[in-house]
PDB file of N, CA, C and O in Angstrom:
ATOM      1  N   MET Y   1       0.842  -1.159   0.000  1.00 80.00           N
ATOM      2  CA  MET Y   1       0.000   0.000   0.000  1.00 80.00           C
ATOM      3  C   MET Y   1       0.902   1.242   0.000  1.00 80.00           C
ATOM      4  O   MET Y   1       1.783   1.389   0.830  1.00 80.00           O
ATOM      5  N   GLU Y   2       0.637   2.152  -0.910  1.00 94.00           N
ATOM      6  CA  GLU Y   2       1.404   3.385  -1.010  1.00 94.00           C
ATOM      7  C   GLU Y   2       0.838   4.423  -0.046  1.00 94.00           C
ATOM      8  O   GLU Y   2      -0.372   4.561   0.086  1.00 94.00           O
ATOM      9  N   THR Y   3       1.729   5.139   0.656  1.00 94.00           N
ATOM     10  CA  THR Y   3       1.291   6.130   1.634  1.00 94.00           C
ATOM     11  C   THR Y   3       1.962   7.474   1.374  1.00 94.00           C
ATOM     12  O   THR Y   3       2.952   7.562   0.657  1.00 94.00           O
ATOM     13  N   LYS Y   4       1.397   8.510   1.990  1.00 95.00           N
ATOM     14  CA  LYS Y   4       1.976   9.856   1.955  1.00 95.00           C
ATOM     15  C   LYS Y   4       2.046  10.353   3.386  1.00 95.00           C
ATOM     16  O   LYS Y   4       1.104  10.197   4.152  1.00 95.00           O
ATOM     17  N   SER Y   5       3.158  10.966   3.752  1.00 95.00           N
ATOM     18  CA  SER Y   5       3.364  11.439   5.109  1.00 95.00           C
ATOM     19  C   SER Y   5       2.861  12.876   5.231  1.00 95.00           C
ATOM     20  O   SER Y   5       3.349  13.774   4.542  1.00 95.00           O
ATOM     21  N   LEU Y   6       1.874  13.097   6.106  1.00 96.00           N
ATOM     22  CA  LEU Y   6       1.257  14.405   6.297  1.00 96.00           C
ATOM     23  C   LEU Y   6       1.100  14.725   7.773  1.00 96.00           C
ATOM     24  O   LEU Y   6       0.906  13.823   8.588  1.00 96.00           O
ATOM     25  N   THR Y   7       1.147  16.010   8.109  1.00 96.00           N
ATOM     26  CA  THR Y   7       0.794  16.418   9.465  1.00 96.00           C
ATOM     27  C   THR Y   7      -0.721  16.348   9.585  1.00 96.00           C
ATOM     28  O   THR Y   7      -1.437  16.266   8.573  1.00 96.00           O
ATOM     29  N   CYS Y   8      -1.233  16.420  10.799  1.00 95.00           N
ATOM     30  CA  CYS Y   8      -2.682  16.393  10.983  1.00 95.00           C
ATOM     31  C   CYS Y   8      -3.341  17.607  10.339  1.00 95.00           C
ATOM     32  O   CYS Y   8      -4.431  17.500   9.778  1.00 95.00           O
ATOM     33  N   ALA Y   9      -2.676  18.745  10.392  1.00 96.00           N
ATOM     34  CA  ALA Y   9      -3.225  19.949   9.750  1.00 96.00           C
ATOM     35  C   ALA Y   9      -3.282  19.775   8.233  1.00 96.00           C
ATOM     36  O   ALA Y   9      -4.282  20.142   7.598  1.00 96.00           O
ATOM     37  N   GLU Y  10      -2.240  19.204   7.643  1.00 96.00           N
ATOM     38  CA  GLU Y  10      -2.222  18.964   6.198  1.00 96.00           C
ATOM     39  C   GLU Y  10      -3.276  17.930   5.808  1.00 96.00           C
ATOM     40  O   GLU Y  10      -3.969  18.090   4.798  1.00 96.00           O
ATOM     41  N   LEU Y  11      -3.407  16.882   6.613  1.00 95.00           N
ATOM     42  CA  LEU Y  11      -4.416  15.859   6.352  1.00 95.00           C
ATOM     43  C   LEU Y  11      -5.814  16.453   6.436  1.00 95.00           C
ATOM     44  O   LEU Y  11      -6.661  16.196   5.579  1.00 95.00           O
ATOM     45  N   GLY Y  12      -6.039  17.267   7.453  1.00 95.00           N
ATOM     46  CA  GLY Y  12      -7.332  17.914   7.599  1.00 95.00           C
ATOM     47  C   GLY Y  12      -7.665  18.789   6.414  1.00 95.00           C
ATOM     48  O   GLY Y  12      -8.788  18.757   5.892  1.00 95.00           O
ATOM     49  N   ALA Y  13      -6.700  19.576   5.944  1.00 95.00           N
ATOM     50  CA  ALA Y  13      -6.919  20.441   4.787  1.00 95.00           C
ATOM     51  C   ALA Y  13      -7.212  19.615   3.538  1.00 95.00           C
ATOM     52  O   ALA Y  13      -8.081  19.975   2.729  1.00 95.00           O
ATOM     53  N   ALA Y  14      -6.522  18.500   3.377  1.00 94.00           N
ATOM     54  CA  ALA Y  14      -6.722  17.646   2.206  1.00 94.00           C
ATOM     55  C   ALA Y  14      -8.100  16.990   2.200  1.00 94.00           C
ATOM     56  O   ALA Y  14      -8.679  16.755   1.140  1.00 94.00           O
ATOM     57  N   LEU Y  15      -8.625  16.704   3.386  1.00 93.00           N
ATOM     58  CA  LEU Y  15      -9.915  16.018   3.482  1.00 93.00           C
ATOM     59  C   LEU Y  15     -11.075  16.953   3.786  1.00 93.00           C
ATOM     60  O   LEU Y  15     -12.220  16.523   3.837  1.00 93.00           O
ATOM     61  N   GLY Y  16     -10.779  18.226   4.035  1.00 93.00           N
ATOM     62  CA  GLY Y  16     -11.836  19.185   4.345  1.00 93.00           C
ATOM     63  C   GLY Y  16     -12.399  19.035   5.746  1.00 93.00           C
ATOM     64  O   GLY Y  16     -13.572  19.279   5.976  1.00 93.00           O
ATOM     65  N   ILE Y  17     -11.533  18.639   6.685  1.00 95.00           N
ATOM     66  CA  ILE Y  17     -11.935  18.485   8.080  1.00 95.00           C
ATOM     67  C   ILE Y  17     -10.942  19.230   8.962  1.00 95.00           C
ATOM     68  O   ILE Y  17      -9.924  19.726   8.475  1.00 95.00           O
ATOM     69  N   THR Y  18     -11.211  19.308  10.243  1.00 96.00           N
ATOM     70  CA  THR Y  18     -10.299  19.991  11.160  1.00 96.00           C
ATOM     71  C   THR Y  18      -9.072  19.122  11.431  1.00 96.00           C
ATOM     72  O   THR Y  18      -9.087  17.908  11.192  1.00 96.00           O
ATOM     73  N   ALA Y  19      -8.028  19.755  11.958  1.00 95.00           N
ATOM     74  CA  ALA Y  19      -6.819  19.011  12.331  1.00 95.00           C
ATOM     75  C   ALA Y  19      -7.142  17.999  13.432  1.00 95.00           C
ATOM     76  O   ALA Y  19      -6.626  16.880  13.429  1.00 95.00           O
ATOM     77  N   ALA Y  20      -8.015  18.384  14.371  1.00 96.00           N
ATOM     78  CA  ALA Y  20      -8.403  17.463  15.446  1.00 96.00           C
ATOM     79  C   ALA Y  20      -9.168  16.266  14.873  1.00 96.00           C
ATOM     80  O   ALA Y  20      -8.971  15.125  15.306  1.00 96.00           O
ATOM     81  N   GLY Y  21     -10.017  16.513  13.900  1.00 96.00           N
ATOM     82  CA  GLY Y  21     -10.748  15.425  13.249  1.00 96.00           C
ATOM     83  C   GLY Y  21      -9.810  14.505  12.496  1.00 96.00           C
ATOM     84  O   GLY Y  21      -9.981  13.285  12.481  1.00 96.00           O
ATOM     85  N   ALA Y  22      -8.795  15.099  11.867  1.00 95.00           N
ATOM     86  CA  ALA Y  22      -7.800  14.303  11.144  1.00 95.00           C
ATOM     87  C   ALA Y  22      -7.012  13.423  12.106  1.00 95.00           C
ATOM     88  O   ALA Y  22      -6.709  12.274  11.806  1.00 95.00           O
ATOM     89  N   LYS Y  23      -6.700  13.969  13.274  1.00 95.00           N
ATOM     90  CA  LYS Y  23      -5.969  13.188  14.282  1.00 95.00           C
ATOM     91  C   LYS Y  23      -6.804  12.004  14.751  1.00 95.00           C
ATOM     92  O   LYS Y  23      -6.312  10.886  14.852  1.00 95.00           O
ATOM     93  N   ARG Y  24      -8.087  12.242  15.013  1.00 97.00           N
ATOM     94  CA  ARG Y  24      -8.975  11.145  15.435  1.00 97.00           C
ATOM     95  C   ARG Y  24      -9.108  10.092  14.338  1.00 97.00           C
ATOM     96  O   ARG Y  24      -9.139   8.893  14.612  1.00 97.00           O
ATOM     97  N   LEU Y  25      -9.179  10.542  13.078  1.00 96.00           N
ATOM     98  CA  LEU Y  25      -9.275   9.622  11.946  1.00 96.00           C
ATOM     99  C   LEU Y  25      -8.037   8.736  11.865  1.00 96.00           C
ATOM    100  O   LEU Y  25      -8.141   7.515  11.688  1.00 96.00           O
ATOM    101  N   ALA Y  26      -6.863   9.337  12.044  1.00 96.00           N
ATOM    102  CA  ALA Y  26      -5.609   8.580  11.994  1.00 96.00           C
ATOM    103  C   ALA Y  26      -5.532   7.558  13.113  1.00 96.00           C
ATOM    104  O   ALA Y  26      -5.101   6.421  12.904  1.00 96.00           O
ATOM    105  N   ILE Y  27      -5.972   7.949  14.304  1.00 96.00           N
ATOM    106  CA  ILE Y  27      -5.979   7.024  15.437  1.00 96.00           C
ATOM    107  C   ILE Y  27      -6.957   5.882  15.187  1.00 96.00           C
ATOM    108  O   ILE Y  27      -6.638   4.708  15.399  1.00 96.00           O
ATOM    109  N   ARG Y  28      -8.151   6.229  14.706  1.00 97.00           N
ATOM    110  CA  ARG Y  28      -9.193   5.223  14.459  1.00 97.00           C
ATOM    111  C   ARG Y  28      -8.740   4.180  13.440  1.00 97.00           C
ATOM    112  O   ARG Y  28      -9.020   2.993  13.576  1.00 97.00           O
ATOM    113  N   HIS Y  29      -8.016   4.628  12.399  1.00 96.00           N
ATOM    114  CA  HIS Y  29      -7.560   3.705  11.353  1.00 96.00           C
ATOM    115  C   HIS Y  29      -6.216   3.056  11.676  1.00 96.00           C
ATOM    116  O   HIS Y  29      -5.776   2.171  10.956  1.00 96.00           O
ATOM    117  N   GLY Y  30      -5.560   3.515  12.754  1.00 96.00           N
ATOM    118  CA  GLY Y  30      -4.285   2.919  13.149  1.00 96.00           C
ATOM    119  C   GLY Y  30      -3.153   3.227  12.192  1.00 96.00           C
ATOM    120  O   GLY Y  30      -2.231   2.423  12.043  1.00 96.00           O
ATOM    121  N   TRP Y  31      -3.200   4.403  11.543  1.00 96.00           N
ATOM    122  CA  TRP Y  31      -2.143   4.785  10.618  1.00 96.00           C
ATOM    123  C   TRP Y  31      -0.867   5.081  11.400  1.00 96.00           C
ATOM    124  O   TRP Y  31      -0.900   5.699  12.458  1.00 96.00           O
ATOM    125  N   HIS Y  32       0.252   4.667  10.856  1.00 96.00           N
ATOM    126  CA  HIS Y  32       1.561   4.818  11.492  1.00 96.00           C
ATOM    127  C   HIS Y  32       1.912   6.293  11.662  1.00 96.00           C
ATOM    128  O   HIS Y  32       1.740   7.092  10.744  1.00 96.00           O
ATOM    129  N   LYS Y  33       2.405   6.656  12.845  1.00 95.00           N
ATOM    130  CA  LYS Y  33       2.775   8.035  13.155  1.00 95.00           C
ATOM    131  C   LYS Y  33       4.258   8.105  13.469  1.00 95.00           C
ATOM    132  O   LYS Y  33       4.790   7.233  14.155  1.00 95.00           O
ATOM    133  N   VAL Y  34       4.940   9.132  12.954  1.00 93.00           N
ATOM    134  CA  VAL Y  34       6.358   9.366  13.250  1.00 93.00           C
ATOM    135  C   VAL Y  34       6.563  10.839  13.599  1.00 93.00           C
ATOM    136  O   VAL Y  34       5.829  11.705  13.137  1.00 93.00           O
ATOM    137  N   GLN Y  35       7.560  11.085  14.403  1.00 94.00           N
ATOM    138  CA  GLN Y  35       7.908  12.447  14.793  1.00 94.00           C
ATOM    139  C   GLN Y  35       8.886  13.008  13.766  1.00 94.00           C
ATOM    140  O   GLN Y  35       9.928  12.413  13.505  1.00 94.00           O
ATOM    141  N   GLY Y  36       8.568  14.139  13.166  1.00 88.00           N
ATOM    142  CA  GLY Y  36       9.437  14.772  12.183  1.00 88.00           C
ATOM    143  C   GLY Y  36      10.563  15.541  12.860  1.00 88.00           C
ATOM    144  O   GLY Y  36      10.526  15.813  14.060  1.00 88.00           O
ATOM    145  N   ASN Y  37      11.575  15.918  12.087  1.00 92.00           N
ATOM    146  CA  ASN Y  37      12.692  16.692  12.623  1.00 92.00           C
ATOM    147  C   ASN Y  37      12.258  18.066  13.113  1.00 92.00           C
ATOM    148  O   ASN Y  37      12.938  18.673  13.937  1.00 92.00           O
ATOM    149  N   ASP Y  38      11.146  18.556  12.608  1.00 92.00           N
ATOM    150  CA  ASP Y  38      10.641  19.863  13.013  1.00 92.00           C
ATOM    151  C   ASP Y  38       9.788  19.789  14.275  1.00 92.00           C
ATOM    152  O   ASP Y  38       9.245  20.790  14.727  1.00 92.00           O
ATOM    153  N   GLY Y  39       9.639  18.589  14.842  1.00 92.00           N
ATOM    154  CA  GLY Y  39       8.858  18.401  16.059  1.00 92.00           C
ATOM    155  C   GLY Y  39       7.393  18.098  15.825  1.00 92.00           C
ATOM    156  O   GLY Y  39       6.661  17.826  16.770  1.00 92.00           O
ATOM    157  N   LYS Y  40       6.951  18.144  14.572  1.00 92.00           N
ATOM    158  CA  LYS Y  40       5.555  17.868  14.258  1.00 92.00           C
ATOM    159  C   LYS Y  40       5.373  16.388  13.939  1.00 92.00           C
ATOM    160  O   LYS Y  40       6.202  15.781  13.255  1.00 92.00           O
ATOM    161  N   ALA Y  41       4.288  15.830  14.440  1.00 93.00           N
ATOM    162  CA  ALA Y  41       3.983  14.423  14.145  1.00 93.00           C
ATOM    163  C   ALA Y  41       3.456  14.323  12.717  1.00 93.00           C
ATOM    164  O   ALA Y  41       2.711  15.184  12.246  1.00 93.00           O
ATOM    165  N   ARG Y  42       3.870  13.277  12.028  1.00 96.00           N
ATOM    166  CA  ARG Y  42       3.394  13.021  10.679  1.00 96.00           C
ATOM    167  C   ARG Y  42       2.754  11.645  10.646  1.00 96.00           C
ATOM    168  O   ARG Y  42       3.210  10.719  11.296  1.00 96.00           O
ATOM    169  N   VAL Y  43       1.688  11.536   9.861  1.00 96.00           N
ATOM    170  CA  VAL Y  43       0.927  10.296   9.757  1.00 96.00           C
ATOM    171  C   VAL Y  43       1.078   9.744   8.344  1.00 96.00           C
ATOM    172  O   VAL Y  43       1.001  10.496   7.365  1.00 96.00           O
ATOM    173  N   ALA Y  44       1.301   8.434   8.241  1.00 96.00           N
ATOM    174  CA  ALA Y  44       1.395   7.771   6.938  1.00 96.00           C
ATOM    175  C   ALA Y  44      -0.024   7.452   6.475  1.00 96.00           C
ATOM    176  O   ALA Y  44      -0.646   6.506   6.950  1.00 96.00           O
ATOM    177  N   VAL Y  45      -0.534   8.254   5.544  1.00 96.00           N
ATOM    178  CA  VAL Y  45      -1.916   8.136   5.067  1.00 96.00           C
ATOM    179  C   VAL Y  45      -1.932   7.392   3.739  1.00 96.00           C
ATOM    180  O   VAL Y  45      -1.182   7.751   2.820  1.00 96.00           O
ATOM    181  N   PRO Y  46      -2.777   6.364   3.603  1.00 94.00           N
ATOM    182  CA  PRO Y  46      -2.883   5.676   2.314  1.00 94.00           C
ATOM    183  C   PRO Y  46      -3.319   6.649   1.216  1.00 94.00           C
ATOM    184  O   PRO Y  46      -4.229   7.454   1.416  1.00 94.00           O
ATOM    185  N   ILE Y  47      -2.655   6.579   0.075  1.00 94.00           N
ATOM    186  CA  ILE Y  47      -2.949   7.463  -1.053  1.00 94.00           C
ATOM    187  C   ILE Y  47      -4.415   7.359  -1.462  1.00 94.00           C
ATOM    188  O   ILE Y  47      -5.050   8.357  -1.804  1.00 94.00           O
ATOM    189  N   GLU Y  48      -4.976   6.147  -1.407  1.00 92.00           N
ATOM    190  CA  GLU Y  48      -6.379   5.945  -1.801  1.00 92.00           C
ATOM    191  C   GLU Y  48      -7.322   6.814  -0.966  1.00 92.00           C
ATOM    192  O   GLU Y  48      -8.334   7.283  -1.446  1.00 92.00           O
ATOM    193  N   ARG Y  49      -6.972   7.029   0.290  1.00 90.00           N
ATOM    194  CA  ARG Y  49      -7.826   7.826   1.191  1.00 90.00           C
ATOM    195  C   ARG Y  49      -7.807   9.291   0.787  1.00 90.00           C
ATOM    196  O   ARG Y  49      -8.790  10.004   0.954  1.00 90.00           O
ATOM    197  N   LEU Y  50      -6.703   9.747   0.234  1.00 89.00           N
ATOM    198  CA  LEU Y  50      -6.583  11.145  -0.172  1.00 89.00           C
ATOM    199  C   LEU Y  50      -7.281  11.415  -1.503  1.00 89.00           C
ATOM    200  O   LEU Y  50      -7.593  12.559  -1.816  1.00 89.00           O
ATOM    201  N   GLU Y  51      -7.532  10.367  -2.289  1.00 83.00           N
ATOM    202  CA  GLU Y  51      -8.155  10.527  -3.597  1.00 83.00           C
ATOM    203  C   GLU Y  51      -9.672  10.487  -3.553  1.00 83.00           C
ATOM    204  O   GLU Y  51     -10.319  10.612  -4.579  1.00 83.00           O
ATOM    205  N   VAL Y  52     -10.256  10.333  -2.363  1.00 69.00           N
ATOM    206  CA  VAL Y  52     -11.710  10.301  -2.213  1.00 69.00           C
ATOM    207  C   VAL Y  52     -12.262  11.698  -2.452  1.00 69.00           C
ATOM    208  O   VAL Y  52     -11.728  12.678  -1.952  1.00 69.00           O
ATOM    209  N   GLU Y  53     -13.332  11.777  -3.240  1.00 58.00           N
ATOM    210  CA  GLU Y  53     -13.937  13.079  -3.520  1.00 58.00           C
ATOM    211  C   GLU Y  53     -14.618  13.628  -2.283  1.00 58.00           C
ATOM    212  O   GLU Y  53     -15.258  12.895  -1.536  1.00 58.00           O
ATOM    213  N   ARG Y  54     -14.482  14.944  -2.094  1.00 60.00           N
ATOM    214  CA  ARG Y  54     -15.166  15.612  -0.996  1.00 60.00           C
ATOM    215  C   ARG Y  54     -16.516  16.100  -1.477  1.00 60.00           C
ATOM    216  O   ARG Y  54     -16.654  16.520  -2.625  1.00 60.00           O
ATOM    217  N   PRO Y  55     -17.534  16.068  -0.606  1.00 59.00           N
ATOM    218  CA  PRO Y  55     -18.840  16.593  -1.007  1.00 59.00           C
ATOM    219  C   PRO Y  55     -18.753  18.106  -1.212  1.00 59.00           C
ATOM    220  O   PRO Y  55     -18.007  18.800  -0.529  1.00 59.00           O
ATOM    221  N   VAL Y  56     -19.530  18.597  -2.165  1.00 58.00           N
ATOM    222  CA  VAL Y  56     -19.560  20.027  -2.463  1.00 58.00           C
ATOM    223  C   VAL Y  56     -20.476  20.719  -1.467  1.00 58.00           C
ATOM    224  O   VAL Y  56     -21.586  20.264  -1.203  1.00 58.00           O
ATOM    225  N   SER Y  57     -20.008  21.815  -0.913  1.00 58.00           N
ATOM    226  CA  SER Y  57     -20.795  22.575   0.058  1.00 58.00           C
ATOM    227  C   SER Y  57     -21.978  23.235  -0.634  1.00 58.00           C
ATOM    228  O   SER Y  57     -21.868  23.762  -1.739  1.00 58.00           O
ATOM    229  N   SER Y  58     -23.138  23.241   0.039  1.00 60.00           N
ATOM    230  CA  SER Y  58     -24.340  23.828  -0.548  1.00 60.00           C
ATOM    231  C   SER Y  58     -24.410  25.325  -0.360  1.00 60.00           C
ATOM    232  O   SER Y  58     -25.245  25.985  -0.941  1.00 60.00           O
ATOM    233  N   ASP Y  59     -23.518  25.897   0.446  1.00 59.00           N
ATOM    234  CA  ASP Y  59     -23.550  27.324   0.680  1.00 59.00           C
ATOM    235  C   ASP Y  59     -22.502  28.060  -0.165  1.00 59.00           C
ATOM    236  O   ASP Y  59     -21.748  28.874   0.317  1.00 59.00           O
ATOM    237  N   ASP Y  60     -22.498  27.774  -1.451  1.00 56.00           N
ATOM    238  CA  ASP Y  60     -21.579  28.391  -2.399  1.00 56.00           C
ATOM    239  C   ASP Y  60     -21.998  29.830  -2.652  1.00 56.00           C
ATOM    240  O   ASP Y  60     -23.054  30.090  -3.221  1.00 56.00           O
ATOM    241  N   THR Y  61     -21.174  30.765  -2.248  1.00 60.00           N
ATOM    242  CA  THR Y  61     -21.530  32.176  -2.404  1.00 60.00           C
ATOM    243  C   THR Y  61     -21.109  32.727  -3.759  1.00 60.00           C
ATOM    244  O   THR Y  61     -21.411  33.863  -4.078  1.00 60.00           O
ATOM    245  N   SER Y  62     -20.432  31.922  -4.572  1.00 59.00           N
ATOM    246  CA  SER Y  62     -19.982  32.404  -5.879  1.00 59.00           C
ATOM    247  C   SER Y  62     -21.040  32.198  -6.968  1.00 59.00           C
ATOM    248  O   SER Y  62     -20.855  32.622  -8.088  1.00 59.00           O
ATOM    249  N   ALA Y  63     -22.144  31.560  -6.637  1.00 55.00           N
ATOM    250  CA  ALA Y  63     -23.205  31.313  -7.618  1.00 55.00           C
ATOM    251  C   ALA Y  63     -23.921  32.614  -7.954  1.00 55.00           C
ATOM    252  O   ALA Y  63     -24.161  33.443  -7.074  1.00 55.00           O
ATOM    253  N   PRO Y  64     -24.281  32.811  -9.228  1.00 59.00           N
ATOM    254  CA  PRO Y  64     -25.011  34.029  -9.608  1.00 59.00           C
ATOM    255  C   PRO Y  64     -26.395  34.054  -8.966  1.00 59.00           C
ATOM    256  O   PRO Y  64     -27.010  33.034  -8.730  1.00 59.00           O
ATOM    257  N   ARG Y  65     -26.874  35.246  -8.681  1.00 54.00           N
ATOM    258  CA  ARG Y  65     -28.194  35.392  -8.037  1.00 54.00           C
ATOM    259  C   ARG Y  65     -29.209  35.915  -8.979  1.00 54.00           C
ATOM    260  O   ARG Y  65     -29.068  36.630  -9.836  1.00 54.00           O
TER     261      ARG Y  65
END
């Protein structure tokens, strides 16, 4: 399985969730965590999980009125 190493904040941004939600998701799935040289924890996220489409928000303010 191919993985990508991301911080919880990066994972959250990629999935459209909060960093705290991303951390809970990583714990729930048991994804491997390592401490980076910068002191930030990084999670090995399966690439397939990052390719999942996010739902489109219904409160799009860019739509013409």
